[in-house]
Amino acid sequence: MRGVPPENDLVFEIDLQLSNASTSGASLRGLVVELVVLSDQGQPLLSLMNVDDDGRELPSVPSCTMTVRLPGPTFIPGRYRLNTFVGVPHLEHVDEIPDAFEFEIVEPERPWRPYQLHLTRGIVCRKAQWACATTDNQCAAPKLPRGGIGGGVS
């Protein structure tokens, strides 16, 4: 399987099913799903939970498929692992799978930075929205050329 370039979204599909699904009223509702992305060396980098921000509550059914999308850019090229947890934090531990999945981020297909993505600049690579304000509105200058900044910063 070919890896995913960092500028693409990472998409994980997780099939959830209660082992006691035959029990009347068995439901996933109220459980929390957590995915922890780890470096190849096992360093936790990122925690994603279905209850974060505008997350998705699990339905009142015994099984479902959750789709988790992490918008690109994501990580520098390398191998990564995924730990999974299902339960109610600090209350109920339903299931945990260390190293549930392994994936690879490959070199960018469409590089957007004036230098190569590298560990010395951090493992996570994100694009941010930038704004600038001055009293004389000098921040409305054109974008920098693809080669980067031509001089020092003062």
Coordinates of N, CA, C and O in Angstrom, one line a residue:
M1 N 0.8 -1.2 0.0 CA 0.0 0.0 0.0 C 0.9 1.2 0.0 O 1.8 1.4 0.8
R2 N 0.6 2.2 -0.9 CA 1.3 3.4 -1.0 C 0.8 4.3 0.2 O -0.3 4.3 0.5
G3 N 1.8 5.1 0.7 CA 1.4 6.0 1.8 C 0.6 7.2 1.3 O 0.3 7.4 0.1
V4 N 0.3 8.1 2.2 CA -0.4 9.3 1.9 C 0.5 10.5 2.0 O 1.3 10.6 2.9
P5 N 0.5 11.4 1.0 CA 1.3 12.6 1.1 C 0.8 13.5 2.2 O -0.4 13.5 2.5
P6 N 1.6 14.4 2.8 CA 1.2 15.2 3.9 C 0.1 16.2 3.6 O -0.6 16.6 4.5
E7 N 0.0 16.6 2.4 CA -1.0 17.6 2.0 C -2.4 17.1 1.9 O -3.4 17.8 1.9
N8 N -2.5 15.7 1.8 CA -3.8 15.1 1.7 C -4.4 14.9 3.1 O -3.7 14.8 4.1
D9 N -5.7 14.8 3.2 CA -6.4 14.5 4.4 C -6.1 13.0 4.8 O -5.9 12.2 3.9
L10 N -6.0 12.8 6.1 CA -5.9 11.4 6.6 C -7.3 11.0 7.0 O -8.0 11.7 7.7
V11 N -7.7 9.8 6.5 CA -9.1 9.4 6.8 C -9.0 8.0 7.4 O -8.4 7.1 6.8
F12 N -9.6 7.8 8.5 CA -9.6 6.5 9.2 C -11.1 6.1 9.3 O -12.0 6.9 9.7
E13 N -11.4 4.8 9.0 CA -12.7 4.2 9.2 C -12.6 3.2 10.3 O -11.7 2.3 10.2
I14 N -13.5 3.3 11.3 CA -13.4 2.4 12.4 C -14.8 1.7 12.6 O -15.8 2.4 12.7
D15 N -14.8 0.4 12.5 CA -16.0 -0.4 12.8 C -16.1 -0.6 14.2 O -15.2 -1.2 14.8
L16 N -17.2 -0.2 14.8 CA -17.5 -0.4 16.3 C -18.6 -1.4 16.4 O -19.7 -1.2 15.7
Q17 N -18.5 -2.4 17.3 CA -19.6 -3.3 17.5 C -19.5 -3.8 19.0 O -18.4 -4.3 19.4
L18 N -20.5 -3.7 19.7 CA -20.6 -4.2 21.1 C -20.6 -5.7 21.0 O -21.3 -6.4 20.3
S19 N -19.7 -6.3 21.9 CA -19.7 -7.8 21.9 C -21.0 -8.4 22.5 O -21.3 -9.5 22.2
N20 N -21.7 -7.6 23.3 CA -23.0 -8.1 23.9 C -24.1 -7.5 23.2 O -25.1 -7.1 23.7
A21 N -24.0 -7.4 21.8 CA -25.0 -6.7 21.0 C -26.3 -7.4 21.1 O -27.4 -6.8 20.8
S22 N -26.4 -8.7 21.5 CA -27.7 -9.4 21.6 C -28.4 -9.0 22.8 O -29.6 -9.2 22.9
T23 N -27.8 -8.3 23.8 CA -28.4 -7.9 25.0 C -29.4 -6.8 24.6 O -29.1 -5.8 23.9
S24 N -30.6 -6.9 25.1 CA -31.6 -5.9 24.9 C -31.2 -4.5 25.3 O -30.8 -4.3 26.5
G25 N -31.3 -3.5 24.4 CA -30.9 -2.2 24.8 C -29.4 -1.9 24.7 O -29.0 -0.7 25.0
A26 N -28.6 -2.8 24.3 CA -27.2 -2.6 24.1 C -26.9 -1.4 23.1 O -27.5 -1.4 22.0
S27 N -26.1 -0.5 23.5 CA -26.0 0.7 22.7 C -24.6 1.3 22.8 O -24.0 1.3 23.9
L28 N -24.1 1.9 21.7 CA -22.8 2.6 21.8 C -22.9 4.0 22.3 O -21.9 4.7 22.7
R29 N -24.2 4.5 22.5 CA -24.4 5.9 22.9 C -23.7 6.2 24.2 O -23.7 5.4 25.2
G30 N -23.1 7.3 24.3 CA -22.4 7.7 25.5 C -20.9 7.3 25.6 O -20.2 7.8 26.5
L31 N -20.5 6.4 24.7 CA -19.1 6.0 24.7 C -18.2 7.0 23.9 O -18.7 7.7 23.1
V32 N -17.0 7.1 24.3 CA -16.0 8.0 23.6 C -15.0 7.2 22.9 O -14.5 6.2 23.4
V33 N -14.7 7.6 21.6 CA -13.7 6.9 20.8 C -12.5 7.9 20.8 O -12.7 9.1 20.5
E34 N -11.4 7.4 21.1 CA -10.1 8.2 21.0 C -9.1 7.5 20.1 O -8.9 6.3 20.3
L35 N -8.5 8.2 19.2 CA -7.4 7.8 18.4 C -6.2 8.6 18.8 O -6.3 9.8 18.9
V36 N -5.1 7.9 19.1 CA -3.9 8.6 19.4 C -2.9 8.2 18.3 O -2.6 7.0 18.1
V37 N -2.4 9.2 17.6 CA -1.4 9.0 16.6 C 0.0 9.1 17.3 O 0.3 10.1 18.1
L38 N 0.8 8.1 17.0 CA 2.2 8.0 17.6 C 3.2 8.0 16.5 O 3.0 7.5 15.4
S39 N 4.4 8.6 16.8 CA 5.5 8.5 15.9 C 6.0 7.0 15.9 O 5.5 6.2 16.7
D40 N 6.8 6.7 14.9 CA 7.3 5.3 14.8 C 8.1 4.9 16.1 O 8.2 3.7 16.4
Q41 N 8.6 5.9 16.8 CA 9.3 5.6 18.1 C 8.3 5.5 19.3 O 8.8 5.3 20.4
G42 N 7.0 5.6 19.0 CA 6.1 5.5 20.1 C 5.7 6.8 20.8 O 5.0 6.8 21.8
Q43 N 6.2 7.9 20.4 CA 5.9 9.2 21.0 C 4.5 9.7 20.6 O 4.2 9.8 19.4
P44 N 3.6 9.9 21.6 CA 2.2 10.4 21.2 C 2.3 11.8 20.6 O 3.0 12.6 21.2
L45 N 1.7 11.9 19.5 CA 1.7 13.2 18.8 C 0.4 13.9 18.8 O 0.3 15.2 18.8
L46 N -0.7 13.2 18.8 CA -2.0 13.8 18.6 C -3.1 12.9 19.1 O -3.0 11.7 18.9
S47 N -4.1 13.5 19.8 CA -5.2 12.7 20.3 C -6.5 13.3 19.6 O -6.7 14.5 19.6
L48 N -7.3 12.4 19.1 CA -8.5 12.8 18.4 C -9.6 12.0 19.1 O -9.6 10.8 19.3
M49 N -10.7 12.8 19.5 CA -11.8 12.2 20.2 C -13.1 12.6 19.5 O -13.2 13.7 19.0
N50 N -14.1 11.7 19.4 CA -15.3 12.0 18.8 C -16.1 13.0 19.5 O -17.1 13.6 18.9
V51 N -15.8 13.4 20.7 CA -16.5 14.4 21.5 C -15.8 15.8 21.4 O -16.3 16.8 21.9
D52 N -14.7 15.9 20.7 CA -14.0 17.2 20.5 C -14.8 18.1 19.5 O -15.4 17.6 18.6
D53 N -14.7 19.4 19.8 CA -15.3 20.4 18.9 C -16.7 20.0 18.5 O -17.5 19.8 19.3
D54 N -16.9 20.0 17.2 CA -18.2 19.6 16.6 C -18.2 18.1 16.3 O -18.5 17.7 15.2
G55 N -17.7 17.3 17.3 CA -17.6 15.9 17.1 C -18.9 15.2 16.8 O -20.0 15.8 16.6
R56 N -18.9 13.9 16.8 CA -20.1 13.1 16.5 C -20.4 12.2 17.7 O -19.5 11.3 18.0
E57 N -21.5 12.3 18.3 CA -21.9 11.4 19.4 C -22.2 10.0 18.7 O -22.8 9.9 17.6
L58 N -21.8 9.0 19.4 CA -22.2 7.6 19.0 C -23.7 7.4 19.1 O -24.3 7.9 20.0
P59 N -24.2 6.7 18.1 CA -25.7 6.5 18.1 C -26.1 5.4 19.0 O -25.4 4.6 19.6
S60 N -27.4 5.3 19.2 CA -28.1 4.4 20.1 C -28.3 3.0 19.4 O -29.4 2.6 19.2
V61 N -27.2 2.5 18.9 CA -27.2 1.2 18.2 C -26.1 0.4 18.7 O -25.1 0.9 19.2
P62 N -26.1 -0.9 18.4 CA -25.0 -1.8 18.9 C -23.8 -1.8 18.0 O -22.7 -2.2 18.4
S63 N -23.9 -1.2 16.8 CA -22.7 -1.2 15.9 C -22.8 -0.1 14.9 O -23.9 0.4 14.6
C64 N -21.7 0.5 14.5 CA -21.6 1.5 13.5 C -20.2 1.6 12.9 O -19.3 1.0 13.5
T65 N -20.1 2.4 11.9 CA -18.7 2.7 11.3 C -18.5 4.2 11.5 O -19.3 5.0 11.0
M66 N -17.4 4.5 12.2 CA -17.1 6.0 12.3 C -16.0 6.3 11.3 O -15.1 5.5 11.1
T67 N -16.2 7.5 10.7 CA -15.1 8.0 9.8 C -14.5 9.2 10.5 O -15.2 10.1 10.9
V68 N -13.2 9.2 10.5 CA -12.4 10.3 11.2 C -11.6 10.9 10.1 O -10.8 10.2 9.5
R69 N -11.7 12.2 9.8 CA -10.9 12.9 8.8 C -10.1 14.0 9.5 O -10.6 14.9 10.2
L70 N -8.8 13.9 9.3 CA -7.8 14.9 9.8 C -7.4 15.6 8.6 O -6.7 15.1 7.7
P71 N -7.8 16.9 8.4 CA -7.5 17.7 7.2 C -6.0 17.9 7.1 O -5.2 18.0 8.0
G72 N -5.5 17.8 5.8 CA -4.1 18.0 5.5 C -3.8 19.5 5.5 O -4.7 20.3 5.5
P73 N -2.5 19.8 5.7 CA -1.4 18.9 5.8 C -1.4 18.3 7.2 O -1.9 18.9 8.2
T74 N -0.7 17.1 7.3 CA -0.7 16.4 8.6 C 0.6 16.3 9.2 O 1.0 17.0 10.1
F75 N 1.4 15.3 8.8 CA 2.7 15.0 9.4 C 3.8 15.0 8.3 O 3.6 14.8 7.1
I76 N 5.1 15.1 8.8 CA 6.2 15.0 7.9 C 6.3 13.5 7.4 O 5.8 12.6 8.1
P77 N 7.0 13.3 6.3 CA 7.1 11.9 5.8 C 7.7 11.0 6.9 O 8.7 11.4 7.6
G78 N 7.2 9.8 7.0 CA 7.6 8.8 8.0 C 6.5 7.8 8.3 O 5.4 7.9 7.7
R79 N 6.8 6.9 9.2 CA 5.9 5.8 9.6 C 5.2 6.3 10.9 O 5.9 6.8 11.8
Y80 N 3.9 6.0 11.1 CA 3.2 6.4 12.2 C 2.3 5.2 12.7 O 2.0 4.3 11.9
R81 N 1.9 5.2 13.9 CA 1.0 4.2 14.5 C -0.2 4.8 15.1 O -0.2 6.0 15.4
L82 N -1.2 4.0 15.3 CA -2.5 4.5 15.8 C -2.9 3.6 17.0 O -3.0 2.4 16.8
N83 N -3.1 4.2 18.1 CA -3.7 3.5 19.3 C -5.2 3.9 19.3 O -5.6 5.0 19.0
T84 N -6.1 2.9 19.7 CA -7.5 3.2 19.8 C -8.0 2.9 21.2 O -7.5 2.1 21.9
F85 N -9.0 3.7 21.7 CA -9.6 3.5 23.0 C -11.1 3.8 22.8 O -11.5 4.7 22.1
V86 N -11.9 2.9 23.4 CA -13.4 3.1 23.5 C -13.8 3.0 24.9 O -13.4 2.0 25.6
G87 N -14.6 3.9 25.4 CA -15.0 3.8 26.8 C -15.5 5.2 27.2 O -15.9 6.0 26.4
V88 N -15.6 5.3 28.5 CA -16.0 6.6 29.1 C -14.8 7.0 30.0 O -14.5 6.3 31.0
P89 N -14.0 8.0 29.6 CA -12.8 8.4 30.3 C -13.0 8.5 31.8 O -14.0 9.0 32.3
H90 N -12.1 7.9 32.6 CA -12.1 7.9 34.0 C -13.3 7.1 34.7 O -13.5 7.2 35.8
L91 N -14.0 6.4 33.8 CA -15.2 5.7 34.4 C -15.3 4.3 33.9 O -15.5 3.4 34.7
E92 N -15.3 4.1 32.6 CA -15.5 2.8 32.0 C -14.5 2.5 30.9 O -14.5 3.3 29.9
H93 N -13.8 1.4 30.9 CA -12.8 1.0 29.9 C -13.4 -0.1 29.1 O -13.6 -1.2 29.6
V94 N -13.9 0.2 27.9 CA -14.6 -0.8 27.1 C -13.6 -1.6 26.3 O -13.5 -2.8 26.3
D95 N -12.7 -0.9 25.6 CA -11.7 -1.6 24.7 C -10.6 -0.6 24.4 O -10.8 0.6 24.3
E96 N -9.4 -1.2 24.3 CA -8.2 -0.4 23.9 C -7.4 -1.3 23.0 O -7.1 -2.5 23.3
I97 N -6.9 -0.8 21.9 CA -6.0 -1.6 21.0 C -4.8 -0.8 20.7 O -4.8 0.2 19.9
P98 N -3.7 -1.1 21.4 CA -2.4 -0.4 21.1 C -1.9 -0.9 19.7 O -2.1 -2.0 19.3
D99 N -1.3 0.0 19.0 CA -0.8 -0.3 17.6 C -1.9 -0.9 16.8 O -1.6 -1.9 16.1
A100 N -3.1 -0.3 16.8 CA -4.2 -0.9 16.0 C -3.9 -0.8 14.5 O -4.5 -1.6 13.7
F101 N -3.2 0.2 14.1 CA -3.0 0.5 12.7 C -1.7 1.2 12.5 O -1.2 2.0 13.4
E102 N -1.0 0.9 11.4 CA 0.2 1.6 11.0 C 0.0 2.2 9.7 O -0.6 1.7 8.8
F103 N 0.6 3.5 9.5 CA 0.4 4.1 8.2 C 1.7 4.9 7.9 O 2.5 5.1 8.8
E104 N 1.8 5.3 6.6 CA 3.0 6.0 6.2 C 2.6 7.3 5.5 O 1.7 7.4 4.7
I105 N 3.4 8.4 5.9 CA 3.2 9.6 5.2 C 4.5 9.7 4.2 O 5.6 9.5 4.6
V106 N 4.2 9.9 2.9 CA 5.2 10.0 1.9 C 5.6 11.4 1.6 O 4.9 12.4 2.1
E107 N 6.6 11.6 0.7 CA 7.0 13.0 0.3 C 5.8 13.7 -0.3 O 4.9 13.1 -1.0
P108 N 5.7 15.0 -0.2 CA 4.6 15.8 -0.8 C 4.5 15.6 -2.3 O 5.5 15.6 -3.0
E109 N 3.3 15.5 -2.8 CA 3.1 15.5 -4.3 C 3.2 16.9 -4.8 O 3.6 17.2 -5.9
R110 N 2.7 17.9 -4.0 CA 2.7 19.3 -4.4 C 3.3 20.1 -3.2 O 2.6 20.7 -2.4
P111 N 4.7 20.1 -3.2 CA 5.3 20.9 -2.1 C 4.9 22.3 -2.0 O 4.7 23.0 -3.0
W112 N 4.7 22.8 -0.8 CA 4.2 24.2 -0.6 C 5.1 25.0 0.2 O 4.9 26.2 0.4
R113 N 6.2 24.4 0.7 CA 7.2 25.2 1.5 C 8.5 25.3 0.7 O 8.8 24.5 -0.1
P114 N 9.2 26.4 1.1 CA 10.5 26.6 0.4 C 11.6 25.7 0.9 O 12.7 25.8 0.4
Y115 N 11.3 24.8 1.7 CA 12.3 23.8 2.2 C 11.6 22.5 2.4 O 10.4 22.4 2.5
Q116 N 12.4 21.4 2.5 CA 11.9 20.1 2.7 C 11.3 19.9 4.1 O 11.8 20.4 5.1
L117 N 10.2 19.1 4.2 CA 9.6 18.8 5.5 C 10.6 17.9 6.2 O 11.0 16.9 5.6
H118 N 11.0 18.2 7.4 CA 12.0 17.5 8.1 C 11.8 17.5 9.6 O 11.2 18.4 10.2
L119 N 12.2 16.5 10.3 CA 12.0 16.3 11.8 C 12.6 17.5 12.5 O 12.0 17.9 13.6
T120 N 13.6 18.2 12.1 CA 14.2 19.3 12.8 C 13.2 20.5 12.9 O 13.4 21.4 13.7
R121 N 12.2 20.5 12.0 CA 11.2 21.5 12.1 C 9.8 21.1 12.7 O 8.8 21.8 12.6
G122 N 9.8 19.9 13.3 CA 8.6 19.3 13.9 C 8.0 18.2 13.1 O 8.2 18.2 11.9
I123 N 7.3 17.4 13.8 CA 6.7 16.2 13.1 C 5.4 16.6 12.5 O 5.0 16.1 11.4
V124 N 4.6 17.5 13.1 CA 3.3 17.9 12.6 C 3.5 19.1 11.7 O 4.3 20.0 12.0
C125 N 2.9 19.0 10.5 CA 2.9 20.2 9.6 C 1.5 20.7 9.3 O 0.7 19.9 8.9
R126 N 1.2 21.9 9.6 CA -0.1 22.5 9.4 C 0.0 23.8 8.6 O 1.0 24.4 8.6
K127 N -1.1 24.1 8.0 CA -1.2 25.4 7.3 C -2.1 26.3 8.2 O -3.1 25.8 8.7
A128 N -1.7 27.5 8.5 CA -2.5 28.4 9.3 C -3.0 29.6 8.5 O -2.5 29.9 7.4
Q129 N -4.0 30.2 9.1 CA -4.4 31.5 8.5 C -3.7 32.6 9.1 O -3.6 32.7 10.3
W130 N -3.0 33.4 8.3 CA -2.2 34.5 8.8 C -2.8 35.8 8.5 O -3.5 36.0 7.5
A131 N -2.6 36.8 9.4 CA -3.2 38.1 9.2 C -2.1 39.1 9.7 O -1.3 38.7 10.6
C132 N -2.1 40.3 9.2 CA -1.2 41.3 9.6 C -1.9 42.6 9.6 O -2.7 42.9 8.8
A133 N -1.6 43.4 10.6 CA -2.2 44.7 10.8 C -1.2 45.8 11.1 O -0.3 45.6 12.0
T134 N -1.2 46.9 10.4 CA -0.4 48.0 10.7 C -1.2 49.3 10.6 O -2.3 49.2 10.0
T135 N -0.7 50.4 11.1 CA -1.5 51.6 11.1 C -1.7 52.1 9.7 O -2.6 52.8 9.4
D136 N -0.7 51.8 8.8 CA -0.8 52.4 7.4 C -1.1 51.3 6.4 O -0.9 51.4 5.2
N137 N -1.7 50.1 6.9 CA -2.1 49.1 6.0 C -1.1 48.5 5.0 O -1.3 48.2 3.9
Q138 N 0.2 48.5 5.5 CA 1.3 48.0 4.7 C 1.3 46.4 4.5 O 2.1 45.9 3.8
C139 N 0.4 45.8 5.2 CA 0.4 44.3 5.1 C -0.3 43.8 3.9 O -0.4 42.6 3.8
A140 N -0.9 44.6 3.1 CA -1.6 44.2 1.9 C -0.6 43.8 0.8 O -1.0 43.8 -0.4
A141 N 0.6 43.6 1.1 CA 1.6 43.3 0.1 C 1.3 41.9 -0.6 O 0.7 41.1 0.0
P142 N 1.8 41.7 -1.8 CA 1.6 40.4 -2.5 C 2.2 39.3 -1.7 O 3.1 39.5 -0.9
K143 N 1.8 38.1 -2.0 CA 2.4 36.9 -1.4 C 3.9 36.8 -1.8 O 4.3 37.2 -2.8
L144 N 4.6 36.1 -0.9 CA 6.0 35.8 -1.2 C 6.2 34.9 -2.4 O 5.3 34.0 -2.6
P145 N 7.3 35.1 -3.1 CA 7.5 34.1 -4.2 C 7.8 32.7 -3.7 O 8.1 32.6 -2.5
R146 N 7.6 31.7 -4.5 CA 7.8 30.3 -4.0 C 9.1 30.0 -3.5 O 9.3 29.1 -2.7
G147 N 10.1 30.8 -3.8 CA 11.5 30.6 -3.3 C 11.7 31.0 -1.9 O 12.7 30.8 -1.3
G148 N 10.7 31.7 -1.3 CA 10.9 32.1 0.1 C 11.3 33.6 0.2 O 11.2 34.3 -0.7
I149 N 11.8 33.9 1.4 CA 12.2 35.3 1.7 C 13.6 35.6 1.1 O 14.5 34.8 1.3
G150 N 13.7 36.7 0.5 CA 15.0 37.0 -0.1 C 16.0 37.7 0.8 O 17.1 37.9 0.4
G151 N 15.7 38.0 2.0 CA 16.6 38.7 2.9 C 16.3 38.4 4.3 O 15.5 37.5 4.6
G152 N 17.0 39.0 5.2 CA 16.8 38.8 6.6 C 15.5 39.4 7.1 O 14.9 40.2 6.5
V153 N 15.2 39.0 8.3 CA 14.0 39.6 9.0 C 14.5 40.7 9.9 O 15.4 40.4 10.7
S154 N 13.9 41.8 9.9 CA 14.3 42.9 10.9 C 13.2 43.1 11.9 O 12.1 42.7 11.8

